[in-house]
Amino acid sequence: MLLASWNVNSVRARIDNILGYLDSSRPDILMMQEIKTEEKNFPYNEFKNVGYNSFVSGQKSYNGVAFLSKKKIENINLKFFNDKLNQARIIVGDLKLKTKTIKLINIYVPNGNPIETDKYIYKKNWLELLIKQIEKTKKDYGNIIIGGDFNIIPDEIDVYNHKMYLNDALFKLEIRKKLRELINLGFYDIYRYFNNDKQEYTFWDYQAGSWQKNNGMRIDHFLISNNLIDNIKSVNINKKPRSKIKPSDHTPIECEVN
DNA sequence: ATGGCCGAGATCCTCGGA
């Protein structure tokens, strides 16, 4: 089973790119972030026509997350924890396989810049609430996959010039520690698990020729609960969608699950 | 040495992104 996660930066502006990606990579499940639209304007039919069901948490202009899935995803939950600003940043559901059920958690973590503002406080609080709720969930469910745009650069190797990002909400030590705390609940950063010292990115800014210069960062992740580690066959950052016409600034991360 | 983008939504600019 191929599981993918992609910050599409508007599902409607990106519809041709997304359909192209589904056609060439055929993921069983695609977790999308930043769909930037309400449910009433979500292109359900375009995805239905190519064999995917949509499960959507929408919001006008900003944020928004969704699952596209060939199979049904059950017990969809848009209120995994109480986000005081009520932004559409998380969607949770159960994937029932023959031998097990996997809890799928699709997240779009707040950016948090600039760091001297409420936006940074919101990011930190959001991560703390997420960690608390994952800790609770871990007691009842062994099989958890958290995927999405974490807006966190895990380590120096994960960005083209880490010194430039020391006081950035994506790389501040305080924020990276939150990711570490989450992983320490019993997860693997599955990209790094399979790639010890490989330097690859999932995001390149639209500005300053970042893509051409490979000035990127690895901020989209899959965290796999310990129980599932033997079920993961491979992980791949698929750079093709970033090279297309009118691309998202992110590219998909893909994970092959038994 | 510097600056370079893009999407949404309401107007021809602002906000947010990272």
Coordinates of C-alpha atoms (C1' of nucleotides) in Angstrom, one line a residue:
Chain A
M1 CA 0.0 0.0 0.0
L2 CA 1.4 3.4 -1.0
L3 CA 0.8 6.2 1.4
A4 CA 1.7 9.8 0.4
S5 CA 1.6 13.2 1.9
W6 CA 1.7 16.5 0.0
N7 CA 1.2 20.2 0.8
V8 CA -0.5 21.1 -2.4
N9 CA -0.8 24.9 -1.7
S10 CA -4.5 25.2 -2.9
V11 CA -6.4 22.1 -4.2
R12 CA -8.2 24.1 -6.8
A13 CA -5.2 26.0 -8.2
R14 CA -3.4 22.6 -8.3
I15 CA -6.0 20.3 -9.6
D16 CA -4.2 19.4 -12.8
N17 CA -1.0 18.7 -11.0
I18 CA -2.7 16.6 -8.4
L19 CA -4.6 14.5 -11.0
G20 CA -1.3 14.1 -12.9
Y21 CA 0.4 12.9 -9.7
L22 CA -2.4 10.4 -8.9
D23 CA -2.3 9.0 -12.4
S24 CA 1.5 8.5 -12.4
S25 CA 2.1 7.4 -8.8
R26 CA -1.3 5.8 -7.9
P27 CA -1.0 6.2 -4.1
D28 CA -3.7 4.3 -2.2
I29 CA -4.0 7.3 0.2
L30 CA -2.9 10.9 -0.3
M31 CA -2.8 13.2 2.7
M32 CA -3.1 16.8 1.5
Q33 CA -2.4 20.0 3.3
E34 CA -3.2 23.6 2.6
I35 CA -6.1 22.9 0.4
K36 CA -7.2 26.5 1.0
T37 CA -10.9 26.0 0.3
E38 CA -14.2 25.2 2.1
E39 CA -15.8 21.8 1.7
K40 CA -18.5 23.2 -0.5
N41 CA -15.9 24.2 -3.2
F42 CA -13.8 21.0 -2.8
P43 CA -13.4 19.1 -6.2
Y44 CA -14.9 15.9 -4.9
N45 CA -16.0 14.8 -8.4
E46 CA -12.7 15.2 -10.1
F47 CA -11.2 12.8 -7.5
K48 CA -14.2 10.4 -7.5
N49 CA -13.8 10.1 -11.3
V50 CA -10.3 8.7 -10.9
G51 CA -11.2 6.3 -8.1
Y52 CA -10.6 8.3 -4.9
N53 CA -12.9 9.1 -2.0
S54 CA -12.4 12.5 -0.3
F55 CA -12.5 13.2 3.4
V56 CA -12.1 16.9 4.0
S57 CA -11.6 19.5 6.7
G58 CA -11.9 22.8 4.7
Q59 CA -11.4 26.5 5.5
K60 CA -11.8 29.5 3.3
S61 CA -8.4 30.9 1.9
Y62 CA -6.1 29.3 4.4
N63 CA -5.2 25.9 5.8
G64 CA -7.4 23.0 5.2
V65 CA -6.5 19.3 5.1
A66 CA -7.9 16.2 3.4
F67 CA -7.5 12.5 2.7
L68 CA -7.9 11.1 -0.8
S69 CA -8.3 7.3 -0.5
K70 CA -9.2 4.4 -2.7
K71 CA -10.5 2.7 0.4
K72 CA -12.9 4.0 3.0
I73 CA -11.4 5.8 6.0
E74 CA -13.6 5.4 9.1
N75 CA -14.3 7.4 12.2
I76 CA -13.2 10.7 10.6
N77 CA -12.4 13.2 13.4
L78 CA -11.8 16.9 12.7
K79 CA -11.5 17.8 16.4
F80 CA -8.5 15.7 17.5
F81 CA -7.9 18.4 20.1
N82 CA -9.3 21.8 20.9
D83 CA -7.6 24.4 18.7
K84 CA -8.7 27.7 20.1
L85 CA -8.4 29.5 16.8
N86 CA -10.4 26.7 15.1
Q87 CA -8.1 26.4 12.1
A88 CA -8.5 23.4 9.8
R89 CA -5.1 21.8 10.4
I90 CA -5.8 18.2 11.3
I91 CA -7.9 15.3 10.1
V92 CA -7.8 11.8 11.7
G93 CA -9.3 8.5 10.6
D94 CA -9.0 4.8 10.9
L95 CA -7.7 2.6 8.0
K96 CA -8.9 -1.0 8.4
L97 CA -6.5 -3.5 6.9
K98 CA -6.9 -7.3 6.9
T99 CA -4.8 -7.8 10.1
K100 CA -4.8 -4.4 11.8
T101 CA -6.3 -1.0 12.0
I102 CA -4.0 2.0 11.5
K103 CA -4.9 5.4 12.9
L104 CA -4.0 8.0 10.3
I105 CA -3.3 11.5 11.5
N106 CA -2.9 14.2 8.8
I107 CA -1.5 17.5 10.1
Y108 CA -0.6 21.0 8.9
V109 CA 1.4 22.5 11.7
P110 CA 1.3 26.3 12.0
N111 CA 4.3 28.1 10.4
G112 CA 5.0 30.3 13.5
N113 CA 6.9 33.1 11.8
P114 CA 7.8 35.8 12.8
I115 CA 9.0 34.4 16.1
E116 CA 8.3 37.5 18.2
T117 CA 4.5 37.3 17.5
D118 CA 1.4 35.4 18.5
K119 CA 1.9 33.2 15.5
Y120 CA 4.9 31.6 17.2
I121 CA 3.1 31.1 20.5
Y122 CA 0.2 29.5 18.6
K123 CA 2.6 27.1 16.9
K124 CA 4.2 26.1 20.2
N125 CA 0.8 25.7 21.9
W126 CA -0.6 23.7 18.9
L127 CA 2.4 21.3 19.1
E128 CA 1.9 20.9 22.9
L129 CA -1.8 20.1 22.4
L130 CA -0.9 17.6 19.6
I131 CA 1.7 15.9 21.7
K132 CA -0.7 15.5 24.7
Q133 CA -3.4 14.0 22.5
I134 CA -1.0 11.7 20.7
E135 CA 0.2 10.5 24.1
K136 CA -3.4 9.6 25.1
T137 CA -4.1 8.0 21.8
K138 CA -1.0 5.9 22.0
K139 CA -2.4 4.1 25.1
D140 CA -5.4 2.8 23.1
Y141 CA -3.9 2.4 19.6
G142 CA -0.6 0.8 18.8
N143 CA -0.6 1.5 15.1
I144 CA -0.4 5.2 14.3
I145 CA 1.0 7.1 11.3
I146 CA 1.3 10.8 11.5
G147 CA 1.9 12.5 8.2
G148 CA 1.9 16.0 6.9
D149 CA 3.5 19.4 6.7
F150 CA 5.2 19.7 10.2
N151 CA 6.8 23.1 9.4
I152 CA 9.8 21.7 11.4
I153 CA 13.3 21.2 10.1
P154 CA 14.5 18.3 12.3
D155 CA 18.3 18.8 12.0
E156 CA 21.1 20.8 10.4
I157 CA 21.3 18.3 7.5
D158 CA 17.6 19.0 6.7
V159 CA 18.1 22.5 5.3
Y160 CA 20.4 24.0 2.7
N161 CA 21.9 26.6 5.2
H162 CA 21.0 25.9 8.8
K163 CA 22.8 29.0 10.2
M164 CA 20.2 31.2 8.4
Y165 CA 17.4 29.5 10.2
L166 CA 18.6 29.5 13.8
N167 CA 16.0 32.2 14.7
D168 CA 13.3 30.9 12.4
A169 CA 10.2 29.2 13.7
L170 CA 11.0 26.2 11.5
F171 CA 14.3 25.5 13.1
K172 CA 14.4 27.1 16.5
L173 CA 15.7 24.6 19.1
E174 CA 12.6 25.0 21.2
I175 CA 10.4 23.8 18.2
R176 CA 12.8 21.0 17.2
K177 CA 12.6 19.8 20.7
K178 CA 8.8 19.5 20.4
L179 CA 9.3 17.2 17.4
R180 CA 11.8 15.2 19.4
E181 CA 9.3 14.9 22.2
L182 CA 6.7 13.6 19.8
I183 CA 9.1 11.1 18.4
N184 CA 10.0 10.0 21.9
L185 CA 6.5 8.9 22.5
G186 CA 7.4 5.9 20.3
F187 CA 7.8 6.9 16.7
Y188 CA 10.3 6.9 13.9
D189 CA 11.0 9.7 11.5
I190 CA 10.7 7.2 8.7
Y191 CA 12.7 9.2 6.1
R192 CA 15.7 9.4 8.5
Y193 CA 15.3 5.8 9.6
F194 CA 15.9 4.6 6.0
N195 CA 18.4 7.4 5.0
N196 CA 21.1 7.9 7.6
D197 CA 22.9 10.8 6.2
K198 CA 21.1 11.6 2.9
Q199 CA 20.3 15.3 2.3
E200 CA 17.0 15.6 0.6
Y201 CA 14.2 18.2 0.8
T202 CA 10.4 18.4 0.5
F203 CA 10.0 22.2 0.1
W204 CA 11.7 24.8 -2.0
D205 CA 10.5 28.5 -1.8
Y206 CA 9.0 30.0 -4.9
Q207 CA 11.5 32.9 -4.5
A208 CA 15.1 33.5 -5.4
G209 CA 15.4 30.4 -7.7
S210 CA 15.4 28.1 -4.7
W211 CA 14.3 25.1 -6.7
Q212 CA 17.0 25.6 -9.4
K213 CA 19.7 26.1 -6.7
N214 CA 18.3 23.2 -4.6
N215 CA 17.9 25.6 -1.6
G216 CA 15.3 23.5 0.1
M217 CA 14.3 22.1 3.4
R218 CA 12.8 18.8 4.7
I219 CA 9.7 19.8 6.6
D220 CA 7.1 17.2 5.4
H221 CA 7.3 14.0 7.4
F222 CA 5.9 10.6 8.2
L223 CA 6.2 9.5 11.8
I224 CA 5.6 5.8 12.1
S225 CA 4.7 4.2 15.5
N226 CA 7.2 1.6 16.7
N227 CA 4.8 -1.3 16.3
L228 CA 4.6 -0.7 12.6
I229 CA 8.2 -0.4 11.8
D230 CA 8.5 -3.9 10.3
N231 CA 5.6 -3.1 8.0
I232 CA 7.4 -0.2 6.3
K233 CA 9.1 -1.3 3.0
S234 CA 10.4 2.0 1.8
V235 CA 10.2 5.7 1.8
N236 CA 10.7 8.2 -1.0
I237 CA 10.7 11.9 -1.6
N238 CA 9.2 12.3 -5.1
K239 CA 10.6 15.4 -6.6
K240 CA 8.8 15.2 -10.0
P241 CA 5.7 17.2 -9.0
R242 CA 8.0 20.2 -7.9
S243 CA 9.5 20.3 -11.4
K244 CA 6.2 20.7 -13.2
I245 CA 4.5 23.8 -14.6
K246 CA 2.6 25.8 -11.9
P247 CA 3.9 23.5 -9.0
S248 CA 3.2 23.6 -5.3
D249 CA 6.2 24.7 -3.4
H250 CA 6.2 21.3 -1.6
T251 CA 6.7 17.9 -3.1
P252 CA 5.2 14.6 -2.0
I253 CA 6.8 12.2 0.5
E254 CA 5.7 8.6 -0.1
C255 CA 5.8 5.5 2.1
E256 CA 5.3 1.9 1.1
V257 CA 3.3 0.1 3.9
N258 CA 2.7 -3.7 4.1
Chain B
dA1 C1' 26.1 42.6 -4.0
dT2 C1' 21.0 42.4 -4.4
dG3 C1' 16.7 40.7 -5.3
dG4 C1' 14.1 37.7 -7.4
dC5 C1' 6.9 34.1 -5.7
dC6 C1' 2.4 32.6 -5.4
dG7 C1' -2.7 31.9 -3.9
dA8 C1' -7.1 33.8 -2.2
dG9 C1' -10.2 37.3 -1.8
dA10 C1' -11.4 41.5 -2.0
dT11 C1' -10.1 45.4 -5.3
dC12 C1' -5.9 47.1 -8.4
dC13 C1' -3.6 45.8 -2.4
dT14 C1' -3.1 42.8 1.8
dC15 C1' -2.3 38.8 4.2
dG16 C1' -0.2 34.5 4.8
dG17 C1' 3.1 31.3 3.6
dA18 C1' 8.4 29.3 5.0

